[in-house]
Amino acid sequence: GTRPNASNLNFTSGQIIPNAVIAPVSANGKVCFYVYGKAHLLADVNGWFAESQGANSVTPARLFDTRDGSGGVAVSKVGDGLGGGTPIEFTVTGQGGVPAAGVGAVSLNVTAANTSVGSEGGWVAVYPCGTTPKVSNLNFISGQITPNAVITPISTDGKVCFKVYGKTDLIADINGWFRS
């Protein structure tokens, strides 16, 4: 099929970067890999979803990118460097192939880019808005590009929040959703 404008893994020269990816399989049982740049790729399968389990794949799509403001977010880094700052609240229902109703959770690929943080490192928490996150979904150090697959419930109004400890540009791509 057509290559989407979304990424599952981001890297710079010399990095070894893992990520979990949820991808739809074509009618003939294939998944395509595309690399912008040069890299050795390793792919391991660790599971699958049956359609009857409520997992629904979509063509991967960019929801937002704070580097260029796509998706209607501000062009600015997220976080204040000390764990404060305003989280991004983003409505995922009705976006990128996700229905407007009947959704309980989404599968995202979230990337932190242009990161800056003290020696203790930084993190991004992805969670249903209106709750308080207790864990991080991805962790980074200054100057790193770090992606991670995230499955998160959504709030009752269809939103997901993104909180940052440190400062980073954030990119969120959708690749699936789960029924409520």
mmCIF file with all atom_site columns, C-alpha atoms in Angstrom, residues 24-173:
data_model
loop_
_atom_site.group_PDB
_atom_site.id
_atom_site.type_symbol
_atom_site.label_atom_id
_atom_site.label_alt_id
_atom_site.label_comp_id
_atom_site.label_asym_id
_atom_site.label_entity_id
_atom_site.label_seq_id
_atom_site.pdbx_PDB_ins_code
_atom_site.Cartn_x
_atom_site.Cartn_y
_atom_site.Cartn_z
_atom_site.occupancy
_atom_site.B_iso_or_equiv
_atom_site.pdbx_formal_charge
_atom_site.auth_seq_id
_atom_site.auth_comp_id
_atom_site.auth_asym_id
_atom_site.auth_atom_id
_atom_site.pdbx_PDB_model_num
ATOM 1   C CA . PRO A 1 24  ? -2.015  -4.144  10.314 1.00 0.00 ? 24  PRO A CA 1
ATOM 2   C CA . VAL A 1 25  ? -1.232  -7.123  8.115  1.00 0.00 ? 25  VAL A CA 1
ATOM 3   C CA . SER A 1 26  ? -2.139  -6.950  4.420  1.00 0.00 ? 26  SER A CA 1
ATOM 4   C CA . ALA A 1 27  ? -4.626  -9.364  2.831  1.00 0.00 ? 27  ALA A CA 1
ATOM 5   C CA . ASN A 1 28  ? -1.666  -11.526 1.733  1.00 0.00 ? 28  ASN A CA 1
ATOM 6   C CA . GLY A 1 29  ? -0.146  -11.578 5.250  1.00 0.00 ? 29  GLY A CA 1
ATOM 7   C CA . LYS A 1 30  ? 2.635   -9.039  4.748  1.00 0.00 ? 30  LYS A CA 1
ATOM 8   C CA . VAL A 1 31  ? 3.900   -5.985  6.623  1.00 0.00 ? 31  VAL A CA 1
ATOM 9   C CA . CYS A 1 32  ? 6.136   -3.413  4.889  1.00 0.00 ? 32  CYS A CA 1
ATOM 10  C CA . PHE A 1 33  ? 9.174   -1.684  6.433  1.00 0.00 ? 33  PHE A CA 1
ATOM 11  C CA . TYR A 1 34  ? 10.566  1.633   5.172  1.00 0.00 ? 34  TYR A CA 1
ATOM 12  C CA . VAL A 1 35  ? 13.719  3.340   6.445  1.00 0.00 ? 35  VAL A CA 1
ATOM 13  C CA . TYR A 1 36  ? 14.538  6.989   5.858  1.00 0.00 ? 36  TYR A CA 1
ATOM 14  C CA . GLY A 1 37  ? 18.320  6.827   6.024  1.00 0.00 ? 37  GLY A CA 1
ATOM 15  C CA . LYS A 1 38  ? 20.297  3.621   6.479  1.00 0.00 ? 38  LYS A CA 1
ATOM 16  C CA . ALA A 1 39  ? 19.848  1.067   9.246  1.00 0.00 ? 39  ALA A CA 1
ATOM 17  C CA . HIS A 1 40  ? 19.961  -2.606  10.042 1.00 0.00 ? 40  HIS A CA 1
ATOM 18  C CA . LEU A 1 41  ? 16.460  -3.754  10.999 1.00 0.00 ? 41  LEU A CA 1
ATOM 19  C CA . LEU A 1 42  ? 15.480  -6.555  13.350 1.00 0.00 ? 42  LEU A CA 1
ATOM 20  C CA . ALA A 1 43  ? 11.813  -7.506  13.638 1.00 0.00 ? 43  ALA A CA 1
ATOM 21  C CA . ASP A 1 44  ? 10.419  -9.966  16.144 1.00 0.00 ? 44  ASP A CA 1
ATOM 22  C CA . VAL A 1 45  ? 6.753   -10.932 16.366 1.00 0.00 ? 45  VAL A CA 1
ATOM 23  C CA . ASN A 1 46  ? 5.458   -11.172 19.919 1.00 0.00 ? 46  ASN A CA 1
ATOM 24  C CA . GLY A 1 47  ? 1.705   -11.340 19.440 1.00 0.00 ? 47  GLY A CA 1
ATOM 25  C CA . TRP A 1 48  ? -1.349  -10.609 17.357 1.00 0.00 ? 48  TRP A CA 1
ATOM 26  C CA . PHE A 1 49  ? -4.942  -9.417  17.766 1.00 0.00 ? 49  PHE A CA 1
ATOM 27  C CA . ALA A 1 50  ? -7.987  -11.162 16.366 1.00 0.00 ? 50  ALA A CA 1
ATOM 28  C CA . GLU A 1 51  ? -10.630 -8.819  14.968 1.00 0.00 ? 51  GLU A CA 1
ATOM 29  C CA . SER A 1 52  ? -13.145 -10.263 17.424 1.00 0.00 ? 52  SER A CA 1
ATOM 30  C CA . GLN A 1 53  ? -10.986 -9.038  20.347 1.00 0.00 ? 53  GLN A CA 1
ATOM 31  C CA . GLY A 1 54  ? -11.946 -5.440  19.673 1.00 0.00 ? 54  GLY A CA 1
ATOM 32  C CA . ALA A 1 55  ? -8.591  -4.344  18.245 1.00 0.00 ? 55  ALA A CA 1
ATOM 33  C CA . ASN A 1 56  ? -8.984  -2.198  15.144 1.00 0.00 ? 56  ASN A CA 1
ATOM 34  C CA . SER A 1 57  ? -6.034  -1.114  13.058 1.00 0.00 ? 57  SER A CA 1
ATOM 35  C CA . VAL A 1 58  ? -5.992  2.064   11.000 1.00 0.00 ? 58  VAL A CA 1
ATOM 36  C CA . THR A 1 59  ? -3.567  3.270   8.377  1.00 0.00 ? 59  THR A CA 1
ATOM 37  C CA . PRO A 1 60  ? -0.916  4.948   10.542 1.00 0.00 ? 60  PRO A CA 1
ATOM 38  C CA . ALA A 1 61  ? -1.493  8.692   10.590 1.00 0.00 ? 61  ALA A CA 1
ATOM 39  C CA . ARG A 1 62  ? 0.165   11.673  12.222 1.00 0.00 ? 62  ARG A CA 1
ATOM 40  C CA . LEU A 1 63  ? -2.114  13.149  14.908 1.00 0.00 ? 63  LEU A CA 1
ATOM 41  C CA . PHE A 1 64  ? 0.163   16.018  15.910 1.00 0.00 ? 64  PHE A CA 1
ATOM 42  C CA . ASP A 1 65  ? 3.737   17.292  15.815 1.00 0.00 ? 65  ASP A CA 1
ATOM 43  C CA . THR A 1 66  ? 4.884   20.204  18.010 1.00 0.00 ? 66  THR A CA 1
ATOM 44  C CA . ARG A 1 67  ? 7.852   20.822  15.693 1.00 0.00 ? 67  ARG A CA 1
ATOM 45  C CA . ASP A 1 68  ? 5.581   22.199  12.950 1.00 0.00 ? 68  ASP A CA 1
ATOM 46  C CA . GLY A 1 69  ? 2.188   22.607  14.641 1.00 0.00 ? 69  GLY A CA 1
ATOM 47  C CA . SER A 1 70  ? 0.473   19.895  12.608 1.00 0.00 ? 70  SER A CA 1
ATOM 48  C CA . GLY A 1 71  ? -2.696  18.607  14.226 1.00 0.00 ? 71  GLY A CA 1
ATOM 49  C CA . GLY A 1 72  ? -3.444  22.035  15.668 1.00 0.00 ? 72  GLY A CA 1
ATOM 50  C CA . VAL A 1 73  ? -0.910  21.952  18.518 1.00 0.00 ? 73  VAL A CA 1
ATOM 51  C CA . ALA A 1 74  ? 1.362   24.861  19.380 1.00 0.00 ? 74  ALA A CA 1
ATOM 52  C CA . VAL A 1 75  ? 4.794   25.011  17.749 1.00 0.00 ? 75  VAL A CA 1
ATOM 53  C CA . SER A 1 76  ? 6.829   24.705  20.931 1.00 0.00 ? 76  SER A CA 1
ATOM 54  C CA . LYS A 1 77  ? 8.483   22.211  23.208 1.00 0.00 ? 77  LYS A CA 1
ATOM 55  C CA . VAL A 1 78  ? 6.288   20.555  25.821 1.00 0.00 ? 78  VAL A CA 1
ATOM 56  C CA . GLY A 1 79  ? 7.252   20.739  29.506 1.00 0.00 ? 79  GLY A CA 1
ATOM 57  C CA . ASP A 1 80  ? 9.074   23.336  31.544 1.00 0.00 ? 80  ASP A CA 1
ATOM 58  C CA . GLY A 1 81  ? 12.165  21.279  32.370 1.00 0.00 ? 81  GLY A CA 1
ATOM 59  C CA . LEU A 1 82  ? 11.075  20.559  35.947 1.00 0.00 ? 82  LEU A CA 1
ATOM 60  C CA . GLY A 1 83  ? 7.966   18.392  35.579 1.00 0.00 ? 83  GLY A CA 1
ATOM 61  C CA . GLY A 1 84  ? 5.595   21.332  35.425 1.00 0.00 ? 84  GLY A CA 1
ATOM 62  C CA . GLY A 1 85  ? 4.149   22.946  32.383 1.00 0.00 ? 85  GLY A CA 1
ATOM 63  C CA . THR A 1 86  ? 0.831   22.356  30.741 1.00 0.00 ? 86  THR A CA 1
ATOM 64  C CA . PRO A 1 87  ? 0.181   18.888  29.318 1.00 0.00 ? 87  PRO A CA 1
ATOM 65  C CA . ILE A 1 88  ? -1.088  18.596  25.765 1.00 0.00 ? 88  ILE A CA 1
ATOM 66  C CA . GLU A 1 89  ? -4.771  17.606  25.730 1.00 0.00 ? 89  GLU A CA 1
ATOM 67  C CA . PHE A 1 90  ? -5.607  16.037  22.389 1.00 0.00 ? 90  PHE A CA 1
ATOM 68  C CA . THR A 1 91  ? -8.929  14.658  21.143 1.00 0.00 ? 91  THR A CA 1
ATOM 69  C CA . VAL A 1 92  ? -8.194  11.314  19.467 1.00 0.00 ? 92  VAL A CA 1
ATOM 70  C CA . THR A 1 93  ? -11.760 10.279  18.656 1.00 0.00 ? 93  THR A CA 1
ATOM 71  C CA . GLY A 1 94  ? -12.790 11.268  15.156 1.00 0.00 ? 94  GLY A CA 1
ATOM 72  C CA . GLN A 1 95  ? -9.097  11.633  14.120 1.00 0.00 ? 95  GLN A CA 1
ATOM 73  C CA . GLY A 1 96  ? -6.902  9.484   11.867 1.00 0.00 ? 96  GLY A CA 1
ATOM 74  C CA . GLY A 1 97  ? -9.460  6.756   11.277 1.00 0.00 ? 97  GLY A CA 1
ATOM 75  C CA . VAL A 1 98  ? -10.587 6.478   14.917 1.00 0.00 ? 98  VAL A CA 1
ATOM 76  C CA . PRO A 1 99  ? -14.397 6.606   15.195 1.00 0.00 ? 99  PRO A CA 1
ATOM 77  C CA . ALA A 1 100 ? -16.084 9.454   17.067 1.00 0.00 ? 100 ALA A CA 1
ATOM 78  C CA . ALA A 1 101 ? -17.768 7.067   19.531 1.00 0.00 ? 101 ALA A CA 1
ATOM 79  C CA . GLY A 1 102 ? -17.424 3.548   20.933 1.00 0.00 ? 102 GLY A CA 1
ATOM 80  C CA . VAL A 1 103 ? -13.672 3.844   21.601 1.00 0.00 ? 103 VAL A CA 1
ATOM 81  C CA . GLY A 1 104 ? -12.167 2.824   24.940 1.00 0.00 ? 104 GLY A CA 1
ATOM 82  C CA . ALA A 1 105 ? -8.432  2.990   24.198 1.00 0.00 ? 105 ALA A CA 1
ATOM 83  C CA . VAL A 1 106 ? -6.008  3.871   21.407 1.00 0.00 ? 106 VAL A CA 1
ATOM 84  C CA . SER A 1 107 ? -2.694  2.528   20.141 1.00 0.00 ? 107 SER A CA 1
ATOM 85  C CA . LEU A 1 108 ? -0.197  5.317   19.495 1.00 0.00 ? 108 LEU A CA 1
ATOM 86  C CA . ASN A 1 109 ? 3.429   5.723   18.598 1.00 0.00 ? 109 ASN A CA 1
ATOM 87  C CA . VAL A 1 110 ? 4.748   8.659   20.628 1.00 0.00 ? 110 VAL A CA 1
ATOM 88  C CA . THR A 1 111 ? 8.144   10.233  19.901 1.00 0.00 ? 111 THR A CA 1
ATOM 89  C CA . ALA A 1 112 ? 10.170  12.713  21.956 1.00 0.00 ? 112 ALA A CA 1
ATOM 90  C CA . ALA A 1 113 ? 12.545  14.753  19.750 1.00 0.00 ? 113 ALA A CA 1
ATOM 91  C CA . ASN A 1 114 ? 14.859  17.715  20.364 1.00 0.00 ? 114 ASN A CA 1
ATOM 92  C CA . THR A 1 115 ? 14.974  16.749  24.027 1.00 0.00 ? 115 THR A CA 1
ATOM 93  C CA . SER A 1 116 ? 16.582  18.680  26.871 1.00 0.00 ? 116 SER A CA 1
ATOM 94  C CA . VAL A 1 117 ? 16.703  17.723  30.536 1.00 0.00 ? 117 VAL A CA 1
ATOM 95  C CA . GLY A 1 118 ? 19.120  17.624  33.476 1.00 0.00 ? 118 GLY A CA 1
ATOM 96  C CA . SER A 1 119 ? 21.339  14.644  34.246 1.00 0.00 ? 119 SER A CA 1
ATOM 97  C CA . GLU A 1 120 ? 18.455  12.753  35.868 1.00 0.00 ? 120 GLU A CA 1
ATOM 98  C CA . GLY A 1 121 ? 16.725  12.231  32.484 1.00 0.00 ? 121 GLY A CA 1
ATOM 99  C CA . GLY A 1 122 ? 13.225  13.035  31.318 1.00 0.00 ? 122 GLY A CA 1
ATOM 100 C CA . TRP A 1 123 ? 9.980   11.267  30.592 1.00 0.00 ? 123 TRP A CA 1
ATOM 101 C CA . VAL A 1 124 ? 6.636   11.453  28.817 1.00 0.00 ? 124 VAL A CA 1
ATOM 102 C CA . ALA A 1 125 ? 3.410   10.130  30.359 1.00 0.00 ? 125 ALA A CA 1
ATOM 103 C CA . VAL A 1 126 ? 0.425   9.426   28.086 1.00 0.00 ? 126 VAL A CA 1
ATOM 104 C CA . TYR A 1 127 ? -2.888  9.000   29.904 1.00 0.00 ? 127 TYR A CA 1
ATOM 105 C CA . PRO A 1 128 ? -6.644  9.652   29.762 1.00 0.00 ? 128 PRO A CA 1
ATOM 106 C CA . CYS A 1 129 ? -7.208  13.334  30.572 1.00 0.00 ? 129 CYS A CA 1
ATOM 107 C CA . GLY A 1 130 ? -8.748  13.868  33.989 1.00 0.00 ? 130 GLY A CA 1
ATOM 108 C CA . THR A 1 131 ? -6.564  11.246  35.679 1.00 0.00 ? 131 THR A CA 1
ATOM 109 C CA . THR A 1 132 ? -3.105  11.560  37.221 1.00 0.00 ? 132 THR A CA 1
ATOM 110 C CA . PRO A 1 133 ? -0.326  9.495   35.627 1.00 0.00 ? 133 PRO A CA 1
ATOM 111 C CA . LYS A 1 134 ? 1.685   7.259   37.931 1.00 0.00 ? 134 LYS A CA 1
ATOM 112 C CA . VAL A 1 135 ? 4.144   5.960   35.329 1.00 0.00 ? 135 VAL A CA 1
ATOM 113 C CA . SER A 1 136 ? 5.972   7.115   32.227 1.00 0.00 ? 136 SER A CA 1
ATOM 114 C CA . ASN A 1 137 ? 5.527   5.699   28.743 1.00 0.00 ? 137 ASN A CA 1
ATOM 115 C CA . LEU A 1 138 ? 8.893   6.769   27.396 1.00 0.00 ? 138 LEU A CA 1
ATOM 116 C CA . ASN A 1 139 ? 12.117  8.046   28.923 1.00 0.00 ? 139 ASN A CA 1
ATOM 117 C CA . PHE A 1 140 ? 14.836  10.184  27.353 1.00 0.00 ? 140 PHE A CA 1
ATOM 118 C CA . ILE A 1 141 ? 18.109  12.016  27.888 1.00 0.00 ? 141 ILE A CA 1
ATOM 119 C CA . SER A 1 142 ? 19.113  15.350  26.341 1.00 0.00 ? 142 SER A CA 1
ATOM 120 C CA . GLY A 1 143 ? 19.661  15.309  22.599 1.00 0.00 ? 143 GLY A CA 1
ATOM 121 C CA . GLN A 1 144 ? 17.933  11.961  22.103 1.00 0.00 ? 144 GLN A CA 1
ATOM 122 C CA . ILE A 1 145 ? 15.089  10.989  19.764 1.00 0.00 ? 145 ILE A CA 1
ATOM 123 C CA . THR A 1 146 ? 13.019  8.385   21.603 1.00 0.00 ? 146 THR A CA 1
ATOM 124 C CA . PRO A 1 147 ? 9.880   6.641   20.306 1.00 0.00 ? 147 PRO A CA 1
ATOM 125 C CA . ASN A 1 148 ? 7.639   4.160   22.057 1.00 0.00 ? 148 ASN A CA 1
ATOM 126 C CA . ALA A 1 149 ? 4.418   2.326   21.353 1.00 0.00 ? 149 ALA A CA 1
ATOM 127 C CA . VAL A 1 150 ? 1.698   3.317   23.812 1.00 0.00 ? 150 VAL A CA 1
ATOM 128 C CA . ILE A 1 151 ? -1.726  1.806   24.415 1.00 0.00 ? 151 ILE A CA 1
ATOM 129 C CA . THR A 1 152 ? -3.792  4.095   26.621 1.00 0.00 ? 152 THR A CA 1
ATOM 130 C CA . PRO A 1 153 ? -7.422  4.429   27.639 1.00 0.00 ? 153 PRO A CA 1
ATOM 131 C CA . ILE A 1 154 ? -9.122  7.641   26.583 1.00 0.00 ? 154 ILE A CA 1
ATOM 132 C CA . SER A 1 155 ? -11.156 10.022  28.737 1.00 0.00 ? 155 SER A CA 1
ATOM 133 C CA . THR A 1 156 ? -14.945 10.085  28.475 1.00 0.00 ? 156 THR A CA 1
ATOM 134 C CA . ASP A 1 157 ? -14.697 13.091  26.131 1.00 0.00 ? 157 ASP A CA 1
ATOM 135 C CA . GLY A 1 158 ? -12.304 11.243  23.780 1.00 0.00 ? 158 GLY A CA 1
ATOM 136 C CA . LYS A 1 159 ? -9.067  12.907  24.917 1.00 0.00 ? 159 LYS A CA 1
ATOM 137 C CA . VAL A 1 160 ? -5.566  11.740  25.732 1.00 0.00 ? 160 VAL A CA 1
ATOM 138 C CA . CYS A 1 161 ? -3.096  13.899  27.697 1.00 0.00 ? 161 CYS A CA 1
ATOM 139 C CA . PHE A 1 162 ? 0.691   14.078  27.252 1.00 0.00 ? 162 PHE A CA 1
ATOM 140 C CA . LYS A 1 163 ? 2.763   15.282  30.242 1.00 0.00 ? 163 LYS A CA 1
ATOM 141 C CA . VAL A 1 164 ? 6.516   15.846  30.039 1.00 0.00 ? 164 VAL A CA 1
ATOM 142 C CA . TYR A 1 165 ? 9.242   15.976  32.659 1.00 0.00 ? 165 TYR A CA 1
ATOM 143 C CA . GLY A 1 166 ? 11.997  17.879  30.886 1.00 0.00 ? 166 GLY A CA 1
ATOM 144 C CA . LYS A 1 167 ? 11.453  19.666  27.576 1.00 0.00 ? 167 LYS A CA 1
ATOM 145 C CA . THR A 1 168 ? 10.803  18.059  24.224 1.00 0.00 ? 168 THR A CA 1
ATOM 146 C CA . ASP A 1 169 ? 9.007   18.271  20.943 1.00 0.00 ? 169 ASP A CA 1
ATOM 147 C CA . LEU A 1 170 ? 6.298   15.616  20.800 1.00 0.00 ? 170 LEU A CA 1
ATOM 148 C CA . ILE A 1 171 ? 5.016   13.638  17.841 1.00 0.00 ? 171 ILE A CA 1
ATOM 149 C CA . ALA A 1 172 ? 1.978   11.339  18.136 1.00 0.00 ? 172 ALA A CA 1
ATOM 150 C CA . ASP A 1 173 ? 0.916   8.876   15.440 1.00 0.00 ? 173 ASP A CA 1
#
